[in-house]
Amino acid sequence: MPKMKRRSFLKASAVTAAAASVPLKMSFADYKEAAEEEEGYKIPTTCNGCSSMCGVYVHVKNDRVWRVEGHPVHLKSRGRICARGHGMAADMYNKGRVQGPMKRNANDEFEPISWEQAYKEIGEKLTETIDEHGGNSFLWLEHGVRGQRYANPLLDKIGSSNYVTHYSTCFSSKTNAWAEMVGTTLNGDHENAKYMIFEGRNFAGAIIPHGMNQITKAKENGAKIVVIDPKHSEIAKIADDWIPIKPGTDLAFRLALAHVLITEEKYDKDFVNGYVENFAEFWRENKDKSPEWAEEITGIPAEKIREVAHDLAANAPEAFIEPGWHGLHCHYVNSTQTAQMGIVVNALLGNFYKRGGLMPSADPEFGTFEHDGWSEEEKGPRADGAGVAGEHYTVEASRGIAQTVPDMIEKGRIKAAFIYHFNPLRTAPDPEYQKKIKNADLVVSINIDWNETSVYTADYILPESYYLERTEVPQAVSGHISHDYPQISLRQQVTEPLHDTKPLREIMQGITTEMGMGELYDYSLDDEIEAMLEPTGVSAEELKEKGTVELQTNKVEASFPLCPAGSPNLATSTGKIEFSADKFRADGKAGIPTWIEPKVMPDPSADDEFRLIHGKQPYHSHHVTSNNPDLIKLTKKYNGTAMWMNTKKAQKLGINDGDIVTVSSDMTEKEIDVKVTELIHPDCVWISSAYGGFSDRLETAYNLGVNYNDFIPVMVEPYSGTTMSQEVIVKVAKGGVS
Ligand code: SF4
């Protein structure tokens, strides 16, 4: 076997390209034995298992990934990674990867083509589409983290405003509320907190390794952890108190907390007087939202609500309701108001910009890369109506409404779509409806594997190189957990690409060159890296060597942002935290959060009716990791595909643990096995968001478990455009589908 020194493969690509195929043809036992002898090398990069993008070191032997470990400096990992991080590295060798450019032929089958042919045909078709229908008929649809910098040059050049992310299927209700009321988002300072509420927030399920370290450290130091969730989630395992709330009623719980804090004068009056706008208006609107009122709605005893409010106040400002993420923030018709009330309760505790309360992210100051070849044409209104008066005016236009793409196509607003690093057929409700994305004149899927969106909708699949096979621009290490100093990290190539794949910038350059727009991407990645790093004082060489660097500038301070004259200086119209959102009022909606009933509720007299809720498991990143054979071993071990049902409700229906049941909504009916447990509220049943794959090219994920999105119609939450993915009632009957 060839001996490879660290990085030597990058200098000898011809040799390594040949060597790369050798280990794949060996048995694993032979490979392992041979590799034990190898010296190998390790390269720092970042994980791609979830949006935390933890820093990792990847050890390579014989040009094959040997093992992965957490980067000791990186804020999210601090030397540790989760199971998904290991699984994602192994997925480089997954048979489900697309191994070269593909074209759908007249028989509705995919055939391999060259990159040159793909660029030429796609370039010609896109040019034709733009000539005929205008640039605004083009849509870029992506997960939302990495592609925008390469989407923008094309969108700007052709005059398209249609950049859409997956966020409406995930957390837009939160970001919309925070943008309108605070002008930024803050993170819980878990490590220094004395009292933390995780409401619909499973920090140990959507795991951030070092975030969990901080939480457990706080607990060891005496902090109290309270989990409000219909399901006893993984974070509940370390909680002092689990309060199983009736799903869909968190808004009422938060309104009642505010009621206690205000009526008992336990709120921080100095903070409210100095930094809050519209307090009196809020109180006028919500004077009647007492704990007794909330008990009727939430099922939580009024005394328990009072106890939580008192504990929050007693520990403030080192106490908070965790700002949260996916859970609660795309689930209900009242998700935006629930997020608003999280802000209100935290503001009443006076915990903004306080240690142990809510703190800002420490963000690096990157330089801006500018390119002479870029230009911007006038753009039309967004096809999804986000931010458009008379349509979805209050939805953040920067994020869009991902679940309505088939509608945009049906209305003739979108004719061509590039779908990058995103699988809407698994992420958005009603997969059968999402399949209509295929009706666009041109659909190009730029994804790693044979995911459902590629298989069912794409005219062309252009496989991007795997995250361990490519280098990207520097990233800010930011969000969700508190830290004092900014960090920057770099995802960099660890091995040669296994297959005929390319990085995104190169793909875009190939297509646009055929469109006569070759100037758009006529620059190098090194140009971008250099420009971005310029103000940080970190050289590209240092970042490549270290992988993650902590800066000693821009230290986060525990002080409310003030302008030089001393008045509050948040990015809101008054500079203060605004309890009433201007944008919502401007659209004729309520600016002040108050009670809104969930859209649907199970009939209390019908024992077989439940709200269907879903969530993450610590060993999966929703569906993204569900084709990984190693992680699926964990699924099997923990019976992860089973649906959770409350014991008493199961008894009434004659259902026992392990039984097969039929679950049906207005959309579909499916068979699933049941886990009967006390650890879930009787009004709901729960399934994991990982399963129910229907691409037969992804062998491990195919037909494993049930997809929660099958049960949900496409809906648009009126304030933030989210999917309202838990506004669905299902019936459960013992036995399989008849
Ligand atoms: S939390 Fe796990 S999956 Fe996510 S980036 Fe970190 S190691 Fe990877």
XYZ file of C-alpha atoms and ligand atoms in Angstrom:
746
model
C 0.000 0.000 0.000
C 1.336 3.487 -0.763
C 2.495 5.478 2.247
C 0.815 8.872 2.222
C 2.014 11.817 4.269
C -0.332 14.532 5.455
C -1.559 16.670 2.549
C 0.708 14.897 0.118
C -2.353 13.850 -1.862
C -3.122 17.451 -2.653
C 0.248 17.826 -4.314
C 0.122 14.573 -6.203
C -3.398 14.339 -7.494
C -2.541 12.033 -10.380
C -1.096 9.438 -8.027
C -3.872 9.700 -5.489
C -6.649 9.624 -8.062
C -5.413 6.196 -9.033
C -4.799 5.115 -5.449
C -8.240 6.258 -4.352
C -9.972 3.399 -6.075
C -7.735 0.692 -4.612
C -9.022 0.527 -1.015
C -12.624 0.469 -2.214
C -11.992 -2.848 -3.910
C -10.553 -4.461 -0.790
C -12.625 -6.187 1.843
C -13.026 -4.028 4.904
C -11.083 -6.535 7.010
C -8.130 -6.417 4.587
C -8.336 -2.655 4.375
C -8.441 -2.306 8.149
C -5.489 -4.602 8.656
C -3.440 -2.803 6.000
C -4.397 0.617 7.286
C -3.418 -0.182 10.885
C 0.169 -0.038 9.636
C -0.308 3.266 7.863
C 0.928 6.522 9.274
C -1.830 8.524 7.573
C -2.531 12.176 8.189
C -5.248 14.347 9.716
C -6.823 17.528 8.420
C -9.052 19.966 10.309
C -12.374 20.712 8.651
C -16.054 20.978 9.636
C -18.781 18.371 9.946
C -21.817 18.572 7.688
C -24.148 16.423 9.772
C -26.286 19.380 10.813
C -26.223 23.160 10.718
C -23.927 23.317 13.770
C -21.032 22.502 11.430
C -18.813 21.376 14.307
C -15.079 21.580 13.895
C -13.521 18.165 13.367
C -10.216 16.530 12.600
C -10.490 13.875 9.929
C -7.865 11.146 9.980
C -7.081 9.655 6.586
C -5.202 6.503 5.708
C -4.608 5.359 2.152
C -6.740 8.265 0.976
C -9.702 6.861 2.837
C -11.341 8.396 5.887
C -10.181 6.428 8.906
C -11.806 8.241 11.795
C -13.179 11.615 12.886
C -12.710 13.446 16.163
C -13.987 16.735 17.525
C -11.868 19.838 17.108
C -10.664 20.917 20.568
C -11.085 24.665 19.925
C -14.303 24.800 17.908
C -17.100 26.205 20.049
C -19.729 23.675 18.985
C -17.599 20.546 19.411
C -14.753 21.277 21.867
C -13.247 17.877 21.236
C -16.486 15.924 20.896
C -18.819 15.033 18.092
C -22.126 13.212 18.036
C -23.063 9.922 16.381
C -24.285 11.752 13.286
C -20.864 13.340 12.855
C -19.269 9.901 12.604
C -22.065 8.631 10.378
C -21.803 11.530 7.947
C -18.097 10.900 7.412
C -18.794 7.246 6.643
C -21.545 8.296 4.231
C -18.889 9.420 1.781
C -18.760 5.757 0.772
C -22.539 5.302 0.660
C -23.884 3.577 -2.454
C -26.670 6.157 -2.622
C -24.374 8.894 -3.906
C -24.848 10.153 -7.438
C -21.547 9.368 -9.135
C -21.615 11.790 -12.044
C -23.938 14.154 -13.950
C -27.271 12.576 -14.922
C -30.015 13.428 -17.398
C -33.595 12.150 -17.387
C -34.274 10.595 -20.791
C -37.468 10.063 -22.795
C -38.112 6.796 -20.925
C -38.144 8.687 -17.627
C -34.849 7.072 -16.653
C -31.583 8.709 -15.728
C -28.575 8.284 -17.974
C -25.027 9.455 -17.309
C -23.812 12.414 -19.342
C -20.619 14.452 -19.364
C -20.309 17.696 -17.449
C -19.794 19.475 -20.776
C -23.101 18.147 -22.126
C -24.878 19.030 -18.883
C -23.548 22.584 -18.878
C -24.399 23.093 -22.538
C -27.947 21.744 -22.379
C -28.823 23.405 -19.076
C -27.251 26.691 -20.177
C -29.223 26.674 -23.436
C -32.498 25.738 -21.764
C -32.137 28.343 -19.035
C -31.268 31.051 -21.565
C -34.326 30.107 -23.619
C -36.534 30.206 -20.500
C -35.248 33.613 -19.422
C -35.627 35.018 -22.949
C -39.215 33.826 -23.101
C -40.444 34.381 -19.541
C -37.978 36.800 -17.975
C -35.345 36.298 -15.289
C -37.911 36.328 -12.510
C -39.215 32.977 -13.738
C -36.069 31.366 -12.278
C -36.071 29.934 -8.742
C -33.149 28.970 -6.528
C -34.329 26.637 -3.759
C -31.922 25.462 -1.085
C -31.462 24.454 2.527
C -30.201 27.936 3.233
C -26.740 27.819 4.722
C -24.130 27.644 2.002
C -25.459 28.187 -1.502
C -26.581 31.795 -1.505
C -23.186 33.282 -2.262
C -23.150 31.272 -5.510
C -26.847 31.780 -6.272
C -26.722 35.559 -5.974
C -24.466 36.396 -8.949
C -26.878 34.582 -11.289
C -30.066 35.819 -9.579
C -28.788 39.405 -9.705
C -27.636 39.171 -13.301
C -30.899 37.803 -14.674
C -33.116 39.846 -12.311
C -34.704 37.122 -10.207
C -35.859 37.761 -6.645
C -36.676 34.090 -6.113
C -34.186 32.800 -3.579
C -36.058 30.405 -1.260
C -34.705 28.462 1.721
C -36.062 25.504 3.692
C -36.623 27.775 6.703
C -40.412 27.924 6.359
C -40.360 24.182 7.056
C -38.178 24.710 10.114
C -38.042 27.923 12.172
C -39.192 31.062 10.314
C -41.772 31.912 12.990
C -38.941 32.426 15.445
C -36.639 34.485 13.246
C -39.539 36.623 12.038
C -40.656 37.446 15.591
C -37.122 38.222 16.742
C -36.373 40.344 13.673
C -39.508 42.419 14.226
C -39.356 42.772 18.016
C -35.622 42.731 18.785
C -33.839 43.266 15.474
C -31.466 40.392 16.205
C -31.486 36.979 17.867
C -29.850 36.066 21.159
C -28.744 32.735 22.639
C -29.265 31.257 26.074
C -26.128 31.614 28.210
C -26.606 28.073 29.454
C -23.361 27.704 31.326
C -24.042 30.663 33.634
C -27.786 30.193 34.040
C -29.527 29.276 37.280
C -32.891 28.354 35.774
C -33.624 27.252 32.210
C -36.888 26.400 30.508
C -36.682 24.246 27.393
C -40.134 24.549 25.878
C -40.537 22.530 22.687
C -36.748 22.669 22.516
C -34.945 19.330 22.642
C -31.360 20.464 23.004
C -30.233 16.856 23.525
C -32.070 15.639 20.420
C -30.961 18.397 18.046
C -27.652 18.003 19.788
C -24.784 20.484 19.831
C -21.995 18.610 21.651
C -20.477 21.540 23.535
C -23.907 23.083 24.112
C -24.848 19.980 26.071
C -21.552 20.235 27.968
C -22.505 23.749 29.014
C -25.980 22.703 30.106
C -24.775 19.746 32.161
C -22.070 21.915 33.721
C -24.709 24.453 34.764
C -26.756 21.638 36.248
C -23.751 20.399 38.213
C -23.445 23.949 39.526
C -27.015 23.856 40.771
C -29.032 25.227 37.843
C -32.613 24.003 37.566
C -33.824 22.656 34.226
C -37.521 22.589 33.359
C -38.797 20.953 30.189
C -42.227 21.880 28.837
C -43.030 19.406 26.086
C -45.828 16.951 25.264
C -43.105 14.311 24.892
C -40.455 13.326 27.403
C -37.659 14.328 25.035
C -33.962 13.554 25.463
C -33.328 16.869 27.260
C -36.074 15.898 29.733
C -33.813 13.076 30.928
C -31.628 15.614 32.719
C -34.486 17.919 33.731
C -35.600 18.603 37.296
C -39.149 18.924 36.081
C -40.943 17.670 32.962
C -44.303 19.348 32.391
C -46.261 17.608 29.622
C -48.236 20.426 28.027
C -51.199 19.901 25.709
C -49.623 20.344 22.251
C -50.395 23.616 20.491
C -50.998 25.564 23.699
C -47.520 26.867 24.580
C -48.708 30.366 23.724
C -51.284 30.209 26.535
C -48.640 28.979 28.985
C -46.345 31.883 28.135
C -49.177 34.424 28.333
C -49.958 33.137 31.824
C -46.302 33.371 32.889
C -46.348 37.029 31.824
C -49.614 37.498 33.716
C -48.067 36.246 36.968
C -44.916 38.317 36.536
C -46.923 41.492 35.913
C -49.808 41.085 38.385
C -47.456 40.077 41.199
C -45.004 42.808 40.183
C -42.204 40.289 39.850
C -40.982 41.649 36.532
C -37.894 43.823 36.109
C -39.478 47.290 36.054
C -36.235 49.156 35.445
C -35.470 47.004 32.428
C -38.989 47.332 31.038
C -39.055 51.104 31.581
C -35.687 51.539 29.926
C -35.676 49.043 27.101
C -39.220 47.959 26.224
C -41.779 49.645 23.971
C -45.554 48.942 24.050
C -45.601 47.345 27.519
C -48.872 49.061 28.530
C -50.480 48.111 25.234
C -49.433 44.498 25.745
C -50.883 44.424 29.234
C -54.196 45.991 28.169
C -54.546 43.247 25.594
C -53.650 40.356 27.906
C -54.920 41.287 31.387
C -57.255 38.331 31.434
C -54.684 35.624 30.572
C -54.391 34.294 34.112
C -52.945 30.915 35.156
C -56.522 29.694 35.733
C -57.403 30.693 32.166
C -54.279 28.911 30.885
C -54.956 25.782 32.962
C -58.131 25.176 30.957
C -56.193 25.397 27.709
C -52.817 23.843 28.500
C -53.828 21.224 31.047
C -51.086 22.534 33.353
C -52.410 23.339 36.845
C -52.544 27.069 37.593
C -50.409 26.544 40.682
C -47.713 24.894 38.585
C -47.710 27.851 36.201
C -47.347 30.199 39.171
C -44.516 28.086 40.572
C -42.604 28.276 37.273
C -43.168 32.046 37.012
C -41.990 32.535 40.601
C -38.875 30.420 40.009
C -38.085 32.369 36.851
C -38.429 35.662 38.710
C -36.429 34.450 41.717
C -33.500 33.469 39.491
C -33.681 36.376 37.035
C -31.763 37.633 35.222
C -29.871 34.305 35.242
C -33.040 32.595 34.048
C -34.658 32.261 30.651
C -37.021 30.513 28.321
C -34.611 29.040 25.767
C -35.123 30.935 22.480
C -35.455 27.575 20.710
C -35.302 26.508 17.105
C -37.443 24.116 15.048
C -39.677 22.905 17.865
C -42.677 25.286 18.227
C -41.483 27.560 15.425
C -43.103 26.034 12.381
C -45.666 23.821 14.034
C -48.830 25.795 14.727
C -50.974 28.634 13.488
C -49.874 30.502 16.638
C -46.143 29.765 16.287
C -45.193 33.389 15.594
C -47.121 34.590 18.656
C -45.507 31.816 20.728
C -42.088 33.092 19.650
C -43.201 36.659 20.405
C -44.246 35.591 23.898
C -40.853 33.965 24.467
C -39.380 37.413 23.853
C -41.953 39.092 26.119
C -41.374 36.747 29.083
C -37.596 37.006 28.753
C -37.829 40.799 28.557
C -39.999 40.861 31.695
C -37.191 38.944 33.414
C -34.755 41.635 32.262
C -32.374 38.952 31.007
C -31.403 40.455 27.631
C -27.640 40.951 27.320
C -27.079 39.488 30.797
C -24.732 36.680 31.832
C -26.804 33.623 32.611
C -29.639 35.154 30.591
C -29.671 35.819 26.862
C -26.460 36.851 25.163
C -25.544 37.730 21.571
C -23.333 35.601 19.380
C -19.753 36.731 19.075
C -19.478 37.225 15.339
C -16.303 37.804 13.357
C -16.054 40.712 10.981
C -15.477 39.148 7.586
C -14.427 41.132 4.552
C -16.737 41.324 1.545
C -15.688 39.689 -1.671
C -16.577 41.869 -4.661
C -16.165 40.848 -8.279
C -16.049 43.047 -11.395
C -18.119 40.542 -13.340
C -21.196 41.006 -11.162
C -24.110 43.284 -12.023
C -27.674 43.636 -10.801
C -30.789 43.890 -12.932
C -34.134 45.124 -11.695
C -36.103 42.299 -10.077
C -39.796 41.489 -10.116
C -41.937 40.514 -7.118
C -41.208 37.233 -5.399
C -43.080 34.256 -6.818
C -43.950 32.960 -3.333
C -45.404 36.351 -2.332
C -43.097 36.669 0.695
C -42.851 40.349 1.598
C -45.253 41.266 -1.217
C -48.144 43.580 -0.264
C -51.464 41.826 -0.692
C -49.825 38.380 -0.593
C -47.579 37.197 2.260
C -46.370 40.648 3.251
C -45.240 39.730 6.774
C -43.182 36.692 5.718
C -39.423 37.296 5.653
C -38.500 37.730 1.987
C -34.948 36.630 2.753
C -36.256 33.143 3.581
C -39.396 32.620 1.494
C -42.038 29.878 1.516
C -40.529 26.569 0.436
C -43.649 24.415 0.627
C -45.480 26.322 -2.129
C -43.062 25.781 -5.024
C -45.528 23.567 -6.976
C -48.074 26.379 -6.656
C -45.584 28.921 -8.040
C -45.039 26.601 -11.005
C -48.755 25.982 -11.507
C -49.411 29.726 -11.574
C -46.738 30.138 -14.257
C -44.589 32.310 -12.010
C -41.681 29.852 -12.020
C -40.472 28.068 -15.141
C -36.991 26.897 -14.141
C -35.634 25.811 -10.768
C -32.234 24.911 -9.361
C -32.571 22.904 -6.153
C -29.368 22.892 -4.159
C -28.530 20.817 -1.069
C -32.216 20.386 -0.291
C -34.834 17.681 -0.594
C -38.275 19.329 -0.440
C -40.012 16.037 -1.216
C -38.960 14.877 2.263
C -38.893 18.202 4.102
C -42.152 19.790 2.984
C -45.712 18.554 3.595
C -47.615 16.422 1.093
C -44.848 14.753 -0.959
C -47.315 13.839 -3.730
C -48.034 17.536 -4.213
C -44.323 18.394 -4.012
C -43.690 15.982 -6.905
C -45.376 18.602 -9.125
C -42.117 20.549 -9.008
C -41.382 18.328 -12.000
C -43.862 20.397 -14.031
C -41.381 23.251 -14.358
C -39.765 23.512 -17.801
C -36.331 22.893 -16.263
C -35.433 21.351 -12.896
C -31.776 20.946 -11.956
C -30.955 19.163 -8.712
C -27.513 19.883 -7.265
C -27.377 17.315 -4.501
C -25.092 14.610 -3.200
C -27.318 11.561 -3.342
C -30.291 10.003 -5.121
C -32.754 11.810 -2.925
C -36.482 11.881 -3.609
C -36.457 15.357 -5.154
C -33.800 14.349 -7.670
C -35.470 11.060 -8.519
C -39.017 12.403 -8.924
C -38.568 15.943 -10.228
C -35.140 16.614 -11.773
C -34.359 16.856 -15.467
C -30.669 16.918 -14.572
C -28.768 15.871 -11.451
C -25.420 17.566 -10.973
C -23.685 15.925 -7.999
C -21.756 18.228 -5.737
C -18.554 16.887 -4.206
C -18.982 15.541 -0.682
C -18.146 17.863 2.186
C -14.906 15.968 2.822
C -13.976 16.360 -0.840
C -14.250 20.132 -1.146
C -13.021 23.383 0.358
C -15.409 26.248 1.087
C -15.177 29.841 2.252
C -14.543 30.531 5.970
C -17.515 30.229 8.308
C -18.442 32.139 11.444
C -18.853 29.761 14.384
C -22.019 31.226 15.728
C -25.497 30.745 17.089
C -27.440 28.741 19.689
C -24.808 28.765 22.415
C -23.137 31.621 24.185
C -19.466 32.475 23.770
C -17.276 35.484 24.398
C -14.929 35.650 21.428
C -15.656 35.135 17.718
C -14.383 32.030 16.020
C -13.842 31.288 12.355
C -13.543 27.848 10.840
C -12.794 26.380 7.455
C -14.269 23.399 5.679
C -11.478 21.991 3.578
C -10.850 19.093 1.294
C -9.707 15.964 3.063
C -9.517 13.469 0.196
C -9.795 13.458 -3.564
C -13.385 13.135 -4.847
C -14.383 9.486 -5.133
C -16.723 10.139 -8.035
C -17.165 12.536 -10.942
C -18.441 15.384 -8.779
C -17.671 19.099 -8.511
C -17.947 21.970 -6.033
C -20.872 24.360 -6.479
C -18.921 27.371 -7.766
C -17.408 25.295 -10.529
C -20.836 23.930 -11.501
C -22.252 27.442 -11.688
C -19.294 28.619 -13.729
C -19.830 25.785 -16.208
C -23.520 26.548 -16.708
C -23.228 30.329 -16.893
C -20.313 30.159 -19.318
C -22.652 28.346 -21.713
C -25.157 31.173 -21.130
C -22.590 33.757 -22.204
C -22.159 34.907 -18.597
C -18.780 33.353 -17.905
C -17.663 36.463 -16.050
C -20.026 35.754 -13.127
C -17.893 33.084 -11.485
C -14.564 33.946 -13.043
C -12.647 34.047 -9.770
C -11.042 31.516 -7.488
C -11.949 30.204 -4.071
C -8.626 31.558 -2.821
C -9.725 35.057 -3.949
C -12.846 34.699 -1.813
C -11.015 33.313 1.204
C -8.415 36.073 1.091
C -11.022 38.858 0.842
C -13.117 37.434 3.665
C -10.193 36.939 6.025
C -8.611 40.335 5.374
C -10.143 42.219 8.377
C -9.725 39.275 10.753
C -5.923 39.321 10.742
C -5.921 35.551 10.185
C -4.099 34.306 7.111
C -5.472 31.598 4.846
C -2.444 29.460 5.702
C -3.085 29.735 9.435
C -6.760 28.881 9.041
C -5.977 25.904 6.822
C -3.443 24.662 9.339
C -5.608 25.138 12.436
C -9.085 24.614 10.997
C -10.678 26.783 13.679
C -9.248 30.018 15.046
C -10.589 32.051 17.944
C -10.144 35.795 17.490
C -9.226 38.052 20.378
C -11.264 40.990 19.103
C -14.980 41.901 19.283
C -15.494 40.347 22.710
C -19.153 40.063 23.554
C -20.201 42.339 26.394
C -23.073 41.814 28.792
C -24.600 45.215 28.137
C -27.665 46.364 26.248
C -26.668 48.073 22.964
C -26.776 51.848 23.414
C -26.130 54.701 21.008
C -23.500 57.320 22.007
C -26.199 59.477 23.606
C -27.112 56.542 25.859
C -30.486 55.546 24.425
C -31.333 51.928 23.423
C -29.946 51.024 20.056
C -31.424 47.746 18.859
C -32.206 47.439 15.149
C -35.898 48.218 15.721
C -37.734 51.447 14.931
C -37.460 52.645 18.561
C -34.142 50.993 19.412
C -36.020 49.104 22.138
C -37.548 45.631 22.404
C -40.946 46.180 20.823
C -43.836 44.200 22.285
C -45.819 45.139 19.179
C -44.411 44.259 15.754
C -44.659 47.180 13.281
C -44.662 44.979 10.197
C -47.560 42.867 11.430
C -49.608 45.970 12.232
C -48.811 47.483 8.835
C -50.411 44.425 7.268
C -53.573 44.796 9.344
C -52.575 41.976 11.686
C -52.134 42.022 15.446
C -48.736 43.439 16.429
C -49.158 42.443 20.073
C -49.095 38.715 20.759
C -52.275 37.401 22.282
C -54.112 34.103 22.331
C -54.844 32.374 19.028
C -56.519 28.957 19.084
C -54.673 26.119 17.359
C -56.116 25.458 13.919
C -57.251 21.950 14.832
C -57.793 20.057 18.089
C -58.529 16.371 18.667
C -62.130 15.754 19.686
C -61.928 15.025 23.447
C -64.805 12.553 23.155
C -63.059 10.528 20.418
C -60.487 8.204 21.993
C -58.966 7.398 18.602
C -58.146 11.014 17.664
C -54.704 12.497 18.270
C -52.605 15.435 17.191
C -49.636 14.067 15.225
C -46.388 15.571 16.455
C -42.838 14.810 15.363
C -39.255 15.466 16.384
C -35.606 14.748 16.024
C -33.639 11.840 17.439
C -30.057 12.380 18.593
C -28.742 9.879 16.062
C -30.424 11.423 13.010
C -30.569 14.851 11.358
C -34.163 14.488 10.232
C -34.192 12.462 6.983
C -30.677 13.525 5.933
C -28.914 10.685 7.756
C -31.579 8.026 7.274
C -29.701 6.246 4.492
C -26.687 5.669 6.695
C -26.420 1.963 7.576
C -24.514 2.616 10.809
C -26.969 5.171 12.146
C -29.864 2.943 11.150
C -28.355 0.297 13.437
C -29.084 2.763 16.246
C -32.609 3.181 14.899
C -33.078 -0.578 15.104
C -31.490 -0.810 18.529
C -33.801 1.836 19.994
C -36.855 0.953 17.893
C -36.648 4.492 16.544
C -39.291 4.090 13.850
C -42.071 3.342 16.359
C -44.867 5.800 17.068
C -45.205 6.882 20.704
C -48.657 6.634 22.271
C -49.778 7.334 25.824
C -50.452 4.226 27.917
C -53.957 5.164 29.072
C -55.093 6.057 25.570
C -53.574 2.845 24.226
C -55.464 0.820 26.827
C -58.741 2.439 25.789
C -58.070 1.410 22.199
C -56.871 -2.079 23.154
C -53.412 -1.340 21.763
C -50.342 -2.973 23.293
C -46.686 -2.084 23.045
C -45.318 -3.327 19.711
C -48.725 -3.626 18.036
C -49.169 -2.584 14.427
C -51.716 0.204 14.003
C -53.168 2.175 11.122
C -52.710 5.939 11.314
C -54.875 8.037 9.026
C -55.441 11.710 8.303
C -57.371 13.405 5.513
C -54.256 12.911 3.381
C -53.278 9.259 3.763
C -53.219 6.152 5.927
C -50.107 4.241 6.973
C -49.125 1.268 9.106
C -46.706 1.710 11.972
C -45.740 -0.126 15.142
C -46.427 1.484 18.489
C -44.372 2.230 21.549
C -46.801 2.496 24.461
C -45.462 4.813 27.146
C -46.392 7.154 29.982
C -43.873 9.610 28.584
C -46.169 11.373 26.140
C -49.256 13.543 26.527
C -52.480 11.595 25.856
C -53.682 14.102 23.238
C -50.922 13.318 20.751
C -48.896 10.610 19.086
C -45.260 11.205 18.118
C -43.079 9.947 15.282
C -39.492 10.737 14.366
C -38.795 13.090 11.470
C -36.120 10.751 10.090
C -38.079 8.032 8.341
C -40.389 7.191 5.468
C -37.918 7.492 2.594
C -39.362 6.684 -0.828
C -36.388 6.839 -3.168
C -35.564 3.236 -4.059
C -32.043 4.408 -4.943
C -31.427 4.979 -1.215
C -31.555 1.347 -0.127
C -31.210 1.777 3.625
C -33.792 4.537 3.976
C -36.270 3.142 1.458
C -39.614 2.199 2.983
C -38.228 2.348 6.506
C -40.810 3.772 8.900
C -43.319 6.489 8.178
C -42.922 10.037 6.843
C -44.831 12.538 9.016
C -45.171 14.874 6.038
C -47.439 12.319 4.313
C -50.194 13.220 6.781
C -50.012 17.002 6.420
C -51.592 19.225 3.776
C -49.656 22.203 2.456
C -50.492 25.185 4.659
C -48.958 28.631 5.134
C -48.876 30.180 8.602
C -50.262 33.714 8.125
C -47.514 35.706 9.865
C -44.303 33.863 9.004
C -45.201 31.461 6.204
C -44.302 28.263 8.029
C -45.827 24.863 7.356
C -47.850 24.514 10.603
C -46.642 20.934 10.533
C -48.372 19.860 13.746
C -51.797 21.244 12.837
C -52.998 17.805 11.852
C -55.332 15.322 13.493
C -54.935 11.613 12.894
C -57.073 8.638 13.788
C -55.394 5.512 15.102
C -56.875 2.025 14.820
C -55.446 -1.288 15.937
C -54.261 -3.486 13.083
C -52.772 -2.853 9.669
C -54.269 -1.055 6.689
C -57.182 -3.171 5.500
S -23.743 18.251 16.164
Fe -23.073 16.262 15.345
S -23.905 16.200 13.261
Fe -24.036 18.316 13.940
S -22.188 19.225 13.127
Fe -21.740 18.563 15.252
S -20.883 16.494 15.047
Fe -21.850 17.014 13.089
